[in-house]
Coordinates of C-alpha atoms and ligand atoms in Angstrom, one line a residue:
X860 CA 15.3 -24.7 68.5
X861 CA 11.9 -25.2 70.6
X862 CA 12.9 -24.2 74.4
X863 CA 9.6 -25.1 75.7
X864 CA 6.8 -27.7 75.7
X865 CA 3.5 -28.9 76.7
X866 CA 2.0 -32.0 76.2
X867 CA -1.4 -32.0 77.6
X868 CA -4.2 -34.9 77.8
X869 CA -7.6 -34.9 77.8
X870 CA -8.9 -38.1 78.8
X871 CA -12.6 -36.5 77.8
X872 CA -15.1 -39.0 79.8
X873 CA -12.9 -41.8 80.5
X874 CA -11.5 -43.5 83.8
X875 CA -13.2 -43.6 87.2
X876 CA -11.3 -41.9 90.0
X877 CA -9.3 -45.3 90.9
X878 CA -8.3 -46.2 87.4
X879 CA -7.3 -42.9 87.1
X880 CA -5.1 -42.5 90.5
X881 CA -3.5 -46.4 89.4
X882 CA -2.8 -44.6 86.0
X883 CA -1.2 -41.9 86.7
X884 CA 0.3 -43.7 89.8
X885 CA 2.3 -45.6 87.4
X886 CA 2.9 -42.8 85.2
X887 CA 4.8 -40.9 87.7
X888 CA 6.8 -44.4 88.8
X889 CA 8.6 -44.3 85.3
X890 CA 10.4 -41.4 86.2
X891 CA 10.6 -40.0 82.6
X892 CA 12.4 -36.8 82.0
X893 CA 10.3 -33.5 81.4
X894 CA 12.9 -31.2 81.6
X895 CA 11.7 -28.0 79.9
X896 CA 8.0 -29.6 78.9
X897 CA 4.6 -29.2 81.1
X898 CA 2.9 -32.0 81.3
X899 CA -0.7 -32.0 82.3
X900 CA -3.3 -34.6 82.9
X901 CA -7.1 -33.7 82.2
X902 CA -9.4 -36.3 83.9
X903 CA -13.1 -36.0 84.2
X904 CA -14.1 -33.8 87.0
X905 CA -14.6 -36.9 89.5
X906 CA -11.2 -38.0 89.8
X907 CA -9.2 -34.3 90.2
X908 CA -9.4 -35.2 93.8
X909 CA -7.8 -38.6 93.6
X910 CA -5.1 -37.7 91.4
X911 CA -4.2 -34.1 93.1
X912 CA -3.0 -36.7 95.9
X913 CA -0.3 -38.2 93.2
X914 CA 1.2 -35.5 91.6
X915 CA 1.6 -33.5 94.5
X916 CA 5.7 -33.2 94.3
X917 CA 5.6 -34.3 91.1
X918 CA 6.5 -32.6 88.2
X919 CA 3.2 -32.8 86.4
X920 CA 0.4 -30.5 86.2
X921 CA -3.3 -31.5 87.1
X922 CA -5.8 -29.4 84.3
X923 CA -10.1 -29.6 84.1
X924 CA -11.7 -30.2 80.9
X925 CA -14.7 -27.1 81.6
X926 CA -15.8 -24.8 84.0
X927 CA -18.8 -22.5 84.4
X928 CA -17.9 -18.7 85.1
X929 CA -19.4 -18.0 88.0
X930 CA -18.2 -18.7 91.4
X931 CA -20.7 -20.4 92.6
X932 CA -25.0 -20.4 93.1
X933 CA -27.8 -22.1 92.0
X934 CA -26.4 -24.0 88.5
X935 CA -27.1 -27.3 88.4
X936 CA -24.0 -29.8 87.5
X937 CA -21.6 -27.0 87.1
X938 CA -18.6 -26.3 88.6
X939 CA -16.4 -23.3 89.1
X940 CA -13.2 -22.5 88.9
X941 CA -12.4 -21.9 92.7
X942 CA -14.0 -25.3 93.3
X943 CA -11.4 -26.4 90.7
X944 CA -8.2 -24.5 92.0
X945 CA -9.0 -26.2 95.7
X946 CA -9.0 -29.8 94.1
X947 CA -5.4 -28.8 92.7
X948 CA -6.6 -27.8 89.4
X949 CA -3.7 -25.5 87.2
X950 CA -5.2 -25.6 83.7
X951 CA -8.3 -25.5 81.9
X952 CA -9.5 -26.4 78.7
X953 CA -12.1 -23.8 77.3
X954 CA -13.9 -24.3 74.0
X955 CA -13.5 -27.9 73.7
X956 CA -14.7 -28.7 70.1
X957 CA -16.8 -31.6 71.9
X958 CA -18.2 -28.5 74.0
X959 CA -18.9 -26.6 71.4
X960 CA -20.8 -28.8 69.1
X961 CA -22.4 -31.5 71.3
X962 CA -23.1 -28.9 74.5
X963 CA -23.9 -25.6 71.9
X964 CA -21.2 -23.7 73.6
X965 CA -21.2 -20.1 72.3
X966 CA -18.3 -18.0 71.7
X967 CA -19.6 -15.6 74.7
X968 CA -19.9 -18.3 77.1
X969 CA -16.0 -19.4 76.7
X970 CA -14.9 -16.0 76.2
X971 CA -16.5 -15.5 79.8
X972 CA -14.8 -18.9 81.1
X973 CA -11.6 -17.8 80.0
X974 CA -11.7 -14.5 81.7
X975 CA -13.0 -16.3 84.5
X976 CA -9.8 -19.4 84.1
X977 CA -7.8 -16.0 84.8
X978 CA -9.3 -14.2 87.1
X979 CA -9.2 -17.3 89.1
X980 CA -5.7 -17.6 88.9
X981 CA -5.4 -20.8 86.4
X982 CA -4.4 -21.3 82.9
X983 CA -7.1 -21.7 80.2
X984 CA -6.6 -24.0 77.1
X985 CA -8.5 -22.2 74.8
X986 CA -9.2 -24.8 72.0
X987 CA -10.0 -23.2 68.9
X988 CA -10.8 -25.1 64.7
X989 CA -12.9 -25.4 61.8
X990 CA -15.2 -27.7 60.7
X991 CA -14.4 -29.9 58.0
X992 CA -17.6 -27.7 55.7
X993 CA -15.5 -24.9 56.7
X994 CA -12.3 -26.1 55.0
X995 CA -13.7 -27.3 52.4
X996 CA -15.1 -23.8 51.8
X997 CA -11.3 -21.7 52.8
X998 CA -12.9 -20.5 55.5
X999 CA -10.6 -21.6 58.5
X1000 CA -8.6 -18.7 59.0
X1001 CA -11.8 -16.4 59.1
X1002 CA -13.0 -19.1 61.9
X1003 CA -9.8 -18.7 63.5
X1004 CA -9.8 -15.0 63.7
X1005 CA -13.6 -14.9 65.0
X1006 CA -13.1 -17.9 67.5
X1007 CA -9.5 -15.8 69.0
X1008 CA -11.3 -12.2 68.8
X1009 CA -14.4 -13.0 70.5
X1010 CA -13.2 -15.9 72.8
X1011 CA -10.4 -13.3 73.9
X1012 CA -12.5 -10.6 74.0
X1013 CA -11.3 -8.5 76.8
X1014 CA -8.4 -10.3 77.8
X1015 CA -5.5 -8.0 77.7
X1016 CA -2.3 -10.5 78.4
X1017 CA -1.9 -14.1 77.0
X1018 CA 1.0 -14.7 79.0
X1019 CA -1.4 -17.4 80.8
X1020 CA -3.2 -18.6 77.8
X1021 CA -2.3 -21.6 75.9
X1022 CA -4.0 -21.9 72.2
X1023 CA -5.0 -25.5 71.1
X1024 CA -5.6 -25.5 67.1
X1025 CA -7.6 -28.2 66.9
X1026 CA -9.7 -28.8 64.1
X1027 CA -12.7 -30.6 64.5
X1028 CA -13.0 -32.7 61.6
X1029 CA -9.3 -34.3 63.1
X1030 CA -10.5 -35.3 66.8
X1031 CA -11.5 -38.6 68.0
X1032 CA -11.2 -39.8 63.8
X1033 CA -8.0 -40.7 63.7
X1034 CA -7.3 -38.5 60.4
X1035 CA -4.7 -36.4 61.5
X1036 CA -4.5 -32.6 59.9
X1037 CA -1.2 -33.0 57.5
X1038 CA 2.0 -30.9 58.7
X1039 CA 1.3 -28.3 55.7
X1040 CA -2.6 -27.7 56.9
X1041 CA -0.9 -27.6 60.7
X1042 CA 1.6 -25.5 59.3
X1043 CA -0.5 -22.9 58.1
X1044 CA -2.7 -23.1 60.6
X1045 CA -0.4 -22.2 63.0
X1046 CA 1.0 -19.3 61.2
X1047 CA -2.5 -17.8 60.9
X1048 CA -3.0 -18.1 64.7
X1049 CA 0.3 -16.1 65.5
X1050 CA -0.6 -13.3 62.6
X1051 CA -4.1 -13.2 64.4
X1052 CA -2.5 -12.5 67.0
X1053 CA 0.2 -10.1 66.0
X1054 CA -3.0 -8.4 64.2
X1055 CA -5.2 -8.6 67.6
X1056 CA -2.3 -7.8 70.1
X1057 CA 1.7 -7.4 69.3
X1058 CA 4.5 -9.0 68.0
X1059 CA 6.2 -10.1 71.3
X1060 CA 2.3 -11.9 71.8
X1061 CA 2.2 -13.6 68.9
X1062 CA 5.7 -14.8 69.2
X1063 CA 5.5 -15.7 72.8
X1064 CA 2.0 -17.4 73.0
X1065 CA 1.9 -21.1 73.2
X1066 CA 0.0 -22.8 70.7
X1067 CA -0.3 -26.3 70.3
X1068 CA -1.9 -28.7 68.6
X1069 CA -4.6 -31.4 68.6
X1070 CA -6.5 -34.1 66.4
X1071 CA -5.7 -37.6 66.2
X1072 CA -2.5 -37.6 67.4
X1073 CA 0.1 -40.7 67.9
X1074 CA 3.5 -41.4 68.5
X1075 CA 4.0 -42.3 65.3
X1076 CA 2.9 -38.6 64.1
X1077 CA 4.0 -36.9 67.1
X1078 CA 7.5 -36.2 66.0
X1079 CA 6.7 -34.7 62.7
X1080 CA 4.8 -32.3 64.2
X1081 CA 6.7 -31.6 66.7
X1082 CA 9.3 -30.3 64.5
X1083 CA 6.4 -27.7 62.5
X1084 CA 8.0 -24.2 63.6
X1085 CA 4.9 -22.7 65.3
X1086 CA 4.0 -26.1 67.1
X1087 CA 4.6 -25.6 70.7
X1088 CA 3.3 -29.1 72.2
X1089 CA -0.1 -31.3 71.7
X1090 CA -3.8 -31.5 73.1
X1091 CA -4.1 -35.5 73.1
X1092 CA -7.5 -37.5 73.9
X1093 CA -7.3 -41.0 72.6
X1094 CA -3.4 -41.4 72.6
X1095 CA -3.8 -40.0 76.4
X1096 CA -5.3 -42.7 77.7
X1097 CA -2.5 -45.8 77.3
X1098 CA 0.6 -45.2 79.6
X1099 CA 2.6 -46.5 76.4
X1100 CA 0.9 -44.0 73.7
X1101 CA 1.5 -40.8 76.0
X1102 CA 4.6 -41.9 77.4
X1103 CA 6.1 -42.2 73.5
X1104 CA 4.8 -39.1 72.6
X1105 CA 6.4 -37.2 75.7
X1106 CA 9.6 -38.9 75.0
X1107 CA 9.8 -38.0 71.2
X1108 CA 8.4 -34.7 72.2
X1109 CA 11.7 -35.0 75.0
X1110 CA 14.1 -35.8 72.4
X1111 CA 13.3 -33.1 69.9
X1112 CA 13.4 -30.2 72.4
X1113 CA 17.3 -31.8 72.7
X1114 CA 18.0 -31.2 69.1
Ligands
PEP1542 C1 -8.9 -33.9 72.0 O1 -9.7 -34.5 72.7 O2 -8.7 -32.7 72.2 C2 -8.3 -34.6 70.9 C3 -7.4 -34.0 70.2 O3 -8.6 -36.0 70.8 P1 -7.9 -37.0 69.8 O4 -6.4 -36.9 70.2 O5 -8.4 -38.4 70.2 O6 -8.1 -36.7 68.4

């Protein structure tokens, strides 16, 4: 049995900051029950502000969607993580897929922000996957190794790090991985990091998953062994579609 969940959404560039304070506004007012989940909304840097304001006593977590690594100077449209912490900010998703191909983020630049995420005091969501060439050639655990070894390059505890597997050919398509290539690809990332760290690592890290996901898949892949909770961009963005999939989510952690 799963003790522990998070359920994180990344509404990507979506919502201005008063759509997204009405949405989560009425997201708090239905009072669902996320005893023993985390669950964290992941607006556009714009509205952080506005919606800091509404879960403030609430049980849900506030998370950014980047960050540069330095603290501040002269870096046009950046933003650092200190600037993030004071607008409420707990997570941060690193290595975005969407970051990584459309914004040529290198594997040193979000093994920096990561360090940084920590350093700072937050929680990176390290997003890690393969591309569908890369599948189609076996070579996703080899990605999956070199994305975790040099994205976690120097970072000695995961205690604060949360692992998204999501691969890339499944975001924003609606093609969903199937639980046996979810399955496995989970497993890989735990005996990465048994072989990178230790066993009480790989056993304790969180690692969840992302790429197309619904409510009406989010139960079956709930119930895959090493899935620990979801990364969700289009399904984030309707109350109804994230509120199902927290409540399935909710109702499996009870089994
Ligand atoms: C994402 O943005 O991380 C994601 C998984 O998107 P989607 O759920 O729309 O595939």
């Amino acid at each position: 049995m799963k003790k522990h969940a998070i359920v994180a959404g990344n509404w990507k560039m979506y919502k201005t900051p008063t759509e997204g304070h009405d949405f989560v506004k009425d997201f708090v007012n239905l009072m669902l029950n996320i005893e023993d989940m985390e669950v964290i909304f992941c607006p556009p840097f714009s509205a952080l502000f506005n919606i800091d304001v509404v879960l403030k006593e609430t049980p849900y977590k506030l998370g950014a969607q980047n960050c540069h690594w330095k603290n501040e100077g002269a870096l046009t449209g950046e933003v650092s993580v200190s600037m993030l912490k004071n607008c409420g900010v707990g997570y941060v998703i690193v290595g975005h897929s969407e970051r990584r191909h459309i914004f040529n983020e290198t594997d040193k630049w979000i093994n920096k922000k990561v360090k940084a995420v920590l350093i700072g005091g937050l929680k990176p969501i390290l997003c890690i996957g393969e591309t569908l060439d890369q599948r189609k050639s076996n070579e996703t655990k080899d990605v999956l190794f070199y994305q975790l070894k040099e994205d976690l390059n120097g970072v000695e505890k995961l205690e604060d790090v949360v692992i998204a597997y999501e691969p890339v050919w499944a975001i924003g398509t609606g093609e969903t991985a199937t639980t046996e290539q979810v399955s496995k690809a989970h497993k890989w990332v735990r005996d990465i990091l048994l072989d990178l760290y230790s066993q009480d690592i790989a056993k304790d890290t969180s690692i969840i998953y992302g790429g197309s996901v619904k409510p009406e898949n989010a139960g079956e892949l709930f119930e895959i062994k090493d899935v620990n909770g979801f990364l969700i961009g289009g399904a984030s963005l309707k109350i109804d579609s994230f509120k199902e999939i927290i409540l399935t989510v909710n109702k499996k952690l009870k089994v």
